mmCIF file of C-alpha atoms in Angstrom:
data_model
loop_
_atom_site.group_PDB
_atom_site.id
_atom_site.type_symbol
_atom_site.label_atom_id
_atom_site.label_comp_id
_atom_site.label_asym_id
_atom_site.label_seq_id
_atom_site.Cartn_x
_atom_site.Cartn_y
_atom_site.Cartn_z
ATOM 1 C CA UNK X 32 39.743 165.746 162.491
ATOM 2 C CA UNK X 33 38.457 165.965 159.241
ATOM 3 C CA UNK X 34 40.544 164.877 156.196
ATOM 4 C CA UNK X 35 39.545 166.204 152.866
ATOM 5 C CA UNK X 36 41.210 165.725 149.279
ATOM 6 C CA UNK X 37 40.184 168.695 147.442
ATOM 7 C CA UNK X 38 40.049 168.359 143.068
ATOM 8 C CA UNK X 39 43.435 166.413 143.308
ATOM 9 C CA UNK X 40 45.341 166.361 139.889
ATOM 10 C CA UNK X 41 48.945 164.499 139.338
ATOM 11 C CA UNK X 42 50.289 165.134 136.014
ATOM 12 C CA UNK X 43 53.777 163.045 134.383
ATOM 13 C CA UNK X 44 54.038 164.595 131.585
ATOM 14 C CA UNK X 45 50.993 163.841 129.134
ATOM 15 C CA UNK X 46 49.858 161.308 131.593
ATOM 16 C CA UNK X 47 47.074 162.279 133.929
ATOM 17 C CA UNK X 48 47.677 159.751 137.292
ATOM 18 C CA UNK X 49 45.028 161.384 139.524
ATOM 19 C CA UNK X 50 41.923 163.871 137.461
ATOM 20 C CA UNK X 51 40.024 166.190 140.114
ATOM 21 C CA UNK X 52 39.688 163.589 142.937
ATOM 22 C CA UNK X 53 38.008 164.728 145.781
ATOM 23 C CA UNK X 54 36.414 163.386 148.853
ATOM 24 C CA UNK X 55 36.424 163.187 152.733
ATOM 25 C CA UNK X 56 36.494 161.238 155.977
ATOM 26 C CA UNK X 57 37.230 161.758 159.761
ATOM 27 C CA UNK X 58 38.571 160.518 162.492
ATOM 28 C CA UNK X 59 37.031 157.027 163.964
ATOM 29 C CA UNK X 60 36.674 156.030 160.407
ATOM 30 C CA UNK X 61 37.776 153.423 158.037
ATOM 31 C CA UNK X 62 37.903 154.071 154.572
ATOM 32 C CA UNK X 63 38.546 151.600 151.885
ATOM 33 C CA UNK X 64 40.267 153.168 148.412
ATOM 34 C CA UNK X 65 39.239 150.830 145.902
ATOM 35 C CA UNK X 66 40.400 150.601 142.166
ATOM 36 C CA UNK X 67 41.738 149.042 139.434
ATOM 37 C CA UNK X 68 45.598 148.614 139.036
ATOM 38 C CA UNK X 69 46.547 151.914 137.393
ATOM 39 C CA UNK X 70 43.797 153.686 138.606
ATOM 40 C CA UNK X 71 45.375 156.346 140.680
ATOM 41 C CA UNK X 72 45.708 154.813 144.185
ATOM 42 C CA UNK X 73 49.091 154.854 145.117
ATOM 43 C CA UNK X 74 49.666 158.194 143.589
ATOM 44 C CA UNK X 75 46.898 160.101 145.709
ATOM 45 C CA UNK X 76 47.972 158.111 148.713
ATOM 46 C CA UNK X 77 51.388 159.510 148.251
ATOM 47 C CA UNK X 78 50.311 163.295 147.817
ATOM 48 C CA UNK X 79 48.137 162.620 151.139
ATOM 49 C CA UNK X 80 51.279 161.033 152.956
ATOM 50 C CA UNK X 81 53.100 164.615 151.934
ATOM 51 C CA UNK X 82 55.573 161.837 149.426
ATOM 52 C CA UNK X 83 54.554 163.668 146.383
ATOM 53 C CA UNK X 84 53.397 166.861 145.395
ATOM 54 C CA UNK X 85 50.560 167.255 143.263
ATOM 55 C CA UNK X 86 50.200 169.236 140.200
ATOM 56 C CA UNK X 87 46.895 171.309 141.453
ATOM 57 C CA UNK X 88 44.313 170.799 144.478
ATOM 58 C CA UNK X 89 45.151 170.392 147.874
ATOM 59 C CA UNK X 90 44.813 167.770 151.116
ATOM 60 C CA UNK X 91 43.632 169.515 154.286
ATOM 61 C CA UNK X 92 43.623 167.935 157.947
ATOM 62 C CA UNK X 93 41.045 170.244 159.170
ATOM 63 C CA UNK X 94 42.273 173.568 158.286
ATOM 64 C CA UNK X 95 45.968 172.084 157.577
ATOM 65 C CA UNK X 96 47.237 172.178 154.108
ATOM 66 C CA UNK X 97 49.205 169.339 153.350
ATOM 67 C CA UNK X 98 50.653 171.207 150.470
ATOM 68 C CA UNK X 99 51.581 174.379 151.550
ATOM 69 C CA UNK X 100 52.856 173.194 155.139
ATOM 70 C CA UNK X 101 53.858 169.440 154.864
ATOM 71 C CA UNK X 102 56.216 169.671 157.871
ATOM 72 C CA UNK X 103 53.567 170.049 159.903
ATOM 73 C CA UNK X 104 51.288 167.658 158.442
ATOM 74 C CA UNK X 105 54.061 164.811 158.441
ATOM 75 C CA UNK X 106 53.495 164.528 162.659
ATOM 76 C CA UNK X 107 50.442 163.942 162.097
ATOM 77 C CA UNK X 108 50.251 161.070 159.256
ATOM 78 C CA UNK X 109 51.491 157.619 159.349
ATOM 79 C CA UNK X 110 52.189 155.604 156.027
ATOM 80 C CA UNK X 111 52.266 152.666 155.921
ATOM 81 C CA UNK X 112 53.751 151.590 151.947
ATOM 82 C CA UNK X 113 52.702 148.665 149.966
ATOM 83 C CA UNK X 114 56.408 146.969 150.793
ATOM 84 C CA UNK X 115 58.950 147.901 153.596
ATOM 85 C CA UNK X 116 61.812 149.159 152.618
ATOM 86 C CA UNK X 117 64.772 148.965 154.701
ATOM 87 C CA UNK X 118 68.302 148.353 155.397
ATOM 88 C CA UNK X 119 68.313 144.706 155.666
ATOM 89 C CA UNK X 120 70.923 144.340 158.573
ATOM 90 C CA UNK X 121 68.771 146.409 160.583
ATOM 91 C CA UNK X 122 66.979 144.701 163.578
ATOM 92 C CA UNK X 123 63.308 145.496 164.408
ATOM 93 C CA UNK X 124 64.041 147.315 167.412
ATOM 94 C CA UNK X 125 66.500 149.616 165.317
ATOM 95 C CA UNK X 126 64.204 150.114 162.524
ATOM 96 C CA UNK X 127 61.275 151.385 164.843
ATOM 97 C CA UNK X 128 63.735 153.282 167.324
ATOM 98 C CA UNK X 129 65.250 155.210 164.109
ATOM 99 C CA UNK X 130 61.611 156.388 163.167
ATOM 100 C CA UNK X 131 61.225 157.659 167.002
ATOM 101 C CA UNK X 132 63.861 159.797 166.772
ATOM 102 C CA UNK X 133 62.986 161.181 163.448
ATOM 103 C CA UNK X 134 59.926 162.112 164.606
ATOM 104 C CA UNK X 135 61.507 164.099 167.217
ATOM 105 C CA UNK X 136 61.089 161.725 170.596
ATOM 106 C CA UNK X 137 63.446 161.782 172.917
ATOM 107 C CA UNK X 138 65.015 159.729 176.011
ATOM 108 C CA UNK X 139 62.398 157.901 178.376
ATOM 109 C CA UNK X 140 59.594 159.241 176.331
ATOM 110 C CA UNK X 141 60.911 157.259 173.198
ATOM 111 C CA UNK X 142 62.035 154.189 174.599
ATOM 112 C CA UNK X 143 58.222 154.041 175.758
ATOM 113 C CA UNK X 144 56.694 154.975 172.625
ATOM 114 C CA UNK X 145 58.952 151.954 170.506
ATOM 115 C CA UNK X 146 57.758 149.443 173.663
ATOM 116 C CA UNK X 147 54.252 150.471 173.141
ATOM 117 C CA UNK X 148 53.943 150.130 169.475
ATOM 118 C CA UNK X 149 56.428 146.834 169.605
ATOM 119 C CA UNK X 150 54.046 145.453 171.956
ATOM 120 C CA UNK X 151 50.581 146.733 170.113
ATOM 121 C CA UNK X 152 51.881 145.369 166.763
ATOM 122 C CA UNK X 153 52.986 142.334 168.260
ATOM 123 C CA UNK X 154 56.459 142.595 167.207
ATOM 124 C CA UNK X 155 58.245 142.675 171.002
ATOM 125 C CA UNK X 156 59.165 138.955 170.768
ATOM 126 C CA UNK X 157 61.352 139.479 167.457
ATOM 127 C CA UNK X 158 62.801 143.067 168.302
ATOM 128 C CA UNK X 159 66.264 141.370 167.971
ATOM 129 C CA UNK X 160 65.591 140.033 164.501
ATOM 130 C CA UNK X 161 67.092 141.402 161.354
ATOM 131 C CA UNK X 162 64.477 142.779 158.747
ATOM 132 C CA UNK X 163 65.866 140.551 156.087
ATOM 133 C CA UNK X 164 64.784 137.644 157.946
ATOM 134 C CA UNK X 165 60.829 138.660 158.573
ATOM 135 C CA UNK X 166 58.175 136.974 156.535
ATOM 136 C CA UNK X 167 55.590 139.329 154.824
ATOM 137 C CA UNK X 168 53.391 139.121 157.663
ATOM 138 C CA UNK X 169 56.104 140.033 160.488
ATOM 139 C CA UNK X 170 57.343 142.819 157.632
ATOM 140 C CA UNK X 171 54.112 144.520 157.598
ATOM 141 C CA UNK X 172 53.896 144.357 161.169
ATOM 142 C CA UNK X 173 56.839 146.502 161.655
ATOM 143 C CA UNK X 174 55.979 148.810 158.885
ATOM 144 C CA UNK X 175 52.709 149.347 161.267
ATOM 145 C CA UNK X 176 54.868 150.102 164.352
ATOM 146 C CA UNK X 177 56.845 152.464 162.271
ATOM 147 C CA UNK X 178 53.899 154.499 160.853
ATOM 148 C CA UNK X 179 52.272 154.441 164.917
ATOM 149 C CA UNK X 180 55.454 155.328 166.915
ATOM 150 C CA UNK X 181 54.664 158.916 166.341
ATOM 151 C CA UNK X 182 51.147 158.598 167.607
ATOM 152 C CA UNK X 183 49.705 159.713 164.175
ATOM 153 C CA UNK X 184 45.884 161.263 163.803
ATOM 154 C CA UNK X 185 45.706 159.956 160.229
ATOM 155 C CA UNK X 186 46.880 156.089 159.064
ATOM 156 C CA UNK X 187 47.254 156.016 155.346
ATOM 157 C CA UNK X 188 48.028 152.174 154.540
ATOM 158 C CA UNK X 189 48.387 150.860 150.731
ATOM 159 C CA UNK X 190 47.680 147.551 150.073
ATOM 160 C CA UNK X 191 48.726 146.278 153.646
ATOM 161 C CA UNK X 192 47.202 142.817 153.311
ATOM 162 C CA UNK X 193 48.803 142.150 149.775
ATOM 163 C CA UNK X 194 50.650 138.542 150.275
ATOM 164 C CA UNK X 195 49.706 137.808 153.939
ATOM 165 C CA UNK X 196 48.168 134.449 154.668
ATOM 166 C CA UNK X 197 44.683 134.303 156.145
ATOM 167 C CA UNK X 198 45.749 134.256 159.696
ATOM 168 C CA UNK X 199 47.798 137.695 159.125
ATOM 169 C CA UNK X 200 44.706 139.425 157.519
ATOM 170 C CA UNK X 201 42.078 138.729 159.798
ATOM 171 C CA UNK X 202 44.861 140.185 162.674
ATOM 172 C CA UNK X 203 45.639 142.763 160.399
ATOM 173 C CA UNK X 204 41.830 143.749 160.326
ATOM 174 C CA UNK X 205 41.395 143.662 163.881
ATOM 175 C CA UNK X 206 44.364 146.266 164.568
ATOM 176 C CA UNK X 207 43.097 148.586 162.179
ATOM 177 C CA UNK X 208 39.426 148.707 163.812
ATOM 178 C CA UNK X 209 41.193 148.572 167.367
ATOM 179 C CA UNK X 210 42.910 152.250 166.027
ATOM 180 C CA UNK X 211 39.845 153.284 164.212
ATOM 181 C CA UNK X 212 38.042 152.688 168.209
ATOM 182 C CA UNK X 213 40.597 154.826 169.217
ATOM 183 C CA UNK X 214 39.862 157.567 167.452
ATOM 184 C CA UNK X 215 42.285 157.320 164.049
ATOM 185 C CA UNK X 216 41.254 158.421 160.684
ATOM 186 C CA UNK X 217 42.219 155.251 158.314
ATOM 187 C CA UNK X 218 42.702 155.236 155.088
ATOM 188 C CA UNK X 219 43.439 151.868 153.410
ATOM 189 C CA UNK X 220 43.953 150.565 149.790
ATOM 190 C CA UNK X 221 43.132 146.773 148.815
ATOM 191 C CA UNK X 222 42.292 144.350 146.142
ATOM 192 C CA UNK X 223 40.745 142.088 149.071
ATOM 193 C CA UNK X 224 37.188 143.632 148.369
ATOM 194 C CA UNK X 225 35.334 141.254 150.833
ATOM 195 C CA UNK X 226 37.417 142.013 153.614
ATOM 196 C CA UNK X 227 36.826 145.707 153.379
ATOM 197 C CA UNK X 228 33.276 145.356 153.696
ATOM 198 C CA UNK X 229 33.645 144.443 157.087
ATOM 199 C CA UNK X 230 35.891 146.686 158.654
ATOM 200 C CA UNK X 231 34.898 150.048 156.233
ATOM 201 C CA UNK X 232 32.646 152.719 157.370
ATOM 202 C CA UNK X 233 33.260 153.886 153.842
ATOM 203 C CA UNK X 234 34.810 153.715 150.690
ATOM 204 C CA UNK X 235 36.153 155.850 147.137
ATOM 205 C CA UNK X 236 36.300 153.746 143.925
ATOM 206 C CA UNK X 237 38.535 155.107 141.402
ATOM 207 C CA UNK X 238 39.246 154.208 137.741
ATOM 208 C CA UNK X 239 41.654 155.689 135.137
ATOM 209 C CA UNK X 240 42.404 158.578 138.230
ATOM 210 C CA UNK X 241 38.944 159.559 138.355
ATOM 211 C CA UNK X 242 36.511 159.152 141.470
ATOM 212 C CA UNK X 243 33.378 156.958 140.526
ATOM 213 C CA UNK X 244 31.534 156.902 143.745
ATOM 214 C CA UNK X 245 32.388 157.538 147.504
ATOM 215 C CA UNK X 246 30.723 157.960 150.347
ATOM 216 C CA UNK X 247 29.205 156.013 153.591
ATOM 217 C CA UNK X 248 29.469 152.289 152.608
ATOM 218 C CA UNK X 249 25.517 152.034 153.924
ATOM 219 C CA UNK X 250 24.588 154.579 151.761
ATOM 220 C CA UNK X 251 26.606 153.692 148.796
ATOM 221 C CA UNK X 252 24.402 150.122 149.296
ATOM 222 C CA UNK X 253 21.185 151.986 150.067
ATOM 223 C CA UNK X 254 21.136 153.265 146.593
ATOM 224 C CA UNK X 255 21.446 149.504 145.086
ATOM 225 C CA UNK X 256 18.530 148.150 147.082
ATOM 226 C CA UNK X 257 16.367 147.645 143.909
ATOM 227 C CA UNK X 258 18.781 144.988 142.745
ATOM 228 C CA UNK X 259 19.320 141.732 144.784
ATOM 229 C CA UNK X 260 22.531 139.589 144.172
ATOM 230 C CA UNK X 261 22.540 136.156 144.371
ATOM 231 C CA UNK X 262 24.926 133.601 144.366
ATOM 232 C CA UNK X 263 24.921 130.218 142.656
ATOM 233 C CA UNK X 264 26.543 127.135 142.363
ATOM 234 C CA UNK X 265 25.945 124.516 139.891
ATOM 235 C CA UNK X 266 27.292 121.124 138.522
ATOM 236 C CA UNK X 267 26.960 122.102 135.023
ATOM 237 C CA UNK X 268 29.566 122.841 132.629
ATOM 238 C CA UNK X 269 30.749 126.412 133.879
ATOM 239 C CA UNK X 270 31.039 128.003 130.370
ATOM 240 C CA UNK X 271 27.713 126.645 129.465
ATOM 241 C CA UNK X 272 26.370 128.077 132.315
ATOM 242 C CA UNK X 273 27.870 131.909 132.134
ATOM 243 C CA UNK X 274 26.564 131.710 127.947
ATOM 244 C CA UNK X 275 22.815 131.310 129.262
ATOM 245 C CA UNK X 276 23.292 133.393 132.263
ATOM 246 C CA UNK X 277 24.259 135.975 130.144
ATOM 247 C CA UNK X 278 21.241 135.655 127.995
ATOM 248 C CA UNK X 279 18.966 135.757 130.853
ATOM 249 C CA UNK X 280 16.379 138.485 131.548
ATOM 250 C CA UNK X 281 16.354 140.824 134.564
ATOM 251 C CA UNK X 282 20.418 139.876 134.861
ATOM 252 C CA UNK X 283 23.177 142.140 135.596
ATOM 253 C CA UNK X 284 27.200 141.461 136.120
ATOM 254 C CA UNK X 285 27.336 138.070 136.443
ATOM 255 C CA UNK X 286 30.845 136.656 137.085
ATOM 256 C CA UNK X 287 32.230 133.827 138.596
ATOM 257 C CA UNK X 288 33.943 133.548 142.029
ATOM 258 C CA UNK X 289 35.439 130.588 142.615
ATOM 259 C CA UNK X 290 32.976 127.627 142.529
ATOM 260 C CA UNK X 291 30.105 130.274 142.451
ATOM 261 C CA UNK X 292 28.169 132.405 139.827
ATOM 262 C CA UNK X 293 27.180 135.559 141.366
ATOM 263 C CA UNK X 294 24.917 138.205 139.740
ATOM 264 C CA UNK X 295 22.178 140.632 140.337
ATOM 265 C CA UNK X 296 18.772 140.421 139.526
ATOM 266 C CA UNK X 297 16.270 143.417 139.116
ATOM 267 C CA UNK X 298 12.930 143.923 140.394
ATOM 268 C CA UNK X 299 11.484 141.646 142.670
ATOM 269 C CA UNK X 300 12.046 137.795 144.014
ATOM 270 C CA UNK X 301 9.495 136.776 141.232
ATOM 271 C CA UNK X 302 12.251 137.516 138.577
ATOM 272 C CA UNK X 303 14.715 135.489 140.689
ATOM 273 C CA UNK X 304 12.010 132.699 140.632
ATOM 274 C CA UNK X 305 11.438 132.965 137.128
ATOM 275 C CA UNK X 306 15.644 132.690 136.692
ATOM 276 C CA UNK X 307 16.127 129.154 138.343
ATOM 277 C CA UNK X 308 12.917 127.861 136.720
ATOM 278 C CA UNK X 309 14.454 128.516 133.232
ATOM 279 C CA UNK X 310 17.797 127.435 134.310
ATOM 280 C CA UNK X 311 16.297 124.038 135.648
ATOM 281 C CA UNK X 312 14.621 124.012 132.138
ATOM 282 C CA UNK X 313 17.686 124.294 130.427
ATOM 283 C CA UNK X 314 19.058 120.934 132.245
ATOM 284 C CA UNK X 315 21.571 123.128 134.267
ATOM 285 C CA UNK X 316 22.044 121.082 138.197
ATOM 286 C CA UNK X 317 21.593 123.725 140.672
ATOM 287 C CA UNK X 318 22.809 122.529 143.832
ATOM 288 C CA UNK X 319 22.791 125.780 145.452
ATOM 289 C CA UNK X 320 20.750 129.341 144.936
ATOM 290 C CA UNK X 321 20.940 131.872 147.152
ATOM 291 C CA UNK X 322 20.516 135.734 148.076
ATOM 292 C CA UNK X 323 23.197 137.703 149.104
ATOM 293 C CA UNK X 324 24.133 141.060 150.872
ATOM 294 C CA UNK X 325 25.592 143.444 147.980
ATOM 295 C CA UNK X 326 29.222 144.346 149.420
ATOM 296 C CA UNK X 327 32.145 146.720 147.706
ATOM 297 C CA UNK X 328 32.936 143.575 145.563
ATOM 298 C CA UNK X 329 29.462 144.259 143.694
ATOM 299 C CA UNK X 330 29.620 147.854 143.778
ATOM 300 C CA UNK X 331 33.177 147.921 142.312
ATOM 301 C CA UNK X 332 31.868 145.447 139.447
ATOM 302 C CA UNK X 333 28.978 147.402 138.974
ATOM 303 C CA UNK X 334 30.896 150.869 138.298
ATOM 304 C CA UNK X 335 34.219 150.107 137.343
ATOM 305 C CA UNK X 336 34.961 148.975 133.226
ATOM 306 C CA UNK X 337 38.416 147.551 134.143
ATOM 307 C CA UNK X 338 40.295 150.417 132.311
ATOM 308 C CA UNK X 339 43.517 151.697 133.483
ATOM 309 C CA UNK X 340 45.509 154.810 132.272
#
């Protein structure tokens, strides 16, 4: 199945939240949706999931219009919001079973579907617990189970890894990769760009409601092969090091990430060698200098400016 977002536009009064957004992906692919807060990601995903209507444009699942026939489209889509919204005195099993009924599942088939997604998302052991006592990670698993109970062909996930501990994020990535291998189309927004790089076949980058770049990850990275990305660790004063990096030739987008400085070097490795020499001449105590692979975070920092609506 091919999912096509076609010239989508959404206005809220004088504010244009989504401005002529177009992209596509298909079954078996995981596509990341990347952008700063307020870029229009959630609005776009809500329209894709039939929870909002566009001012103009459409979303097509093959030849099925989400705008013209939302009832049929809903049977093909599973939506995972950024937060589990539910009655807190409801148990996990009752919650998932309620949505199985909403999808029209009945009798033994409904029971089988509920048991299956509870096992797959590893919530079977907490099926009798009330939702209000669950951790953030377990709530996200329940939300994923709810989205999967109707066996949708498309999964749309809005910041599913937000607030999860490292183990829960790894387990979520593994589940999504397995679902993609089973043929589902997955569209996921996240601010954890390094993790998206590991699992995504492609990405859509949005800012101020407009698409800056969209496509398969390999193609996006290939465009930037003329620039090499480097990581540097130093015992020098971070502010002084950043000041000097900003003044160095051939450097683009220097930034601090934890205890490292990341930046792009134009041209050949000879320029990187000259840069390292200059830093040492300025008495910076370099303890690590290495070339890294360009990833979604590098692309994001390269083409966005941090603007919001």
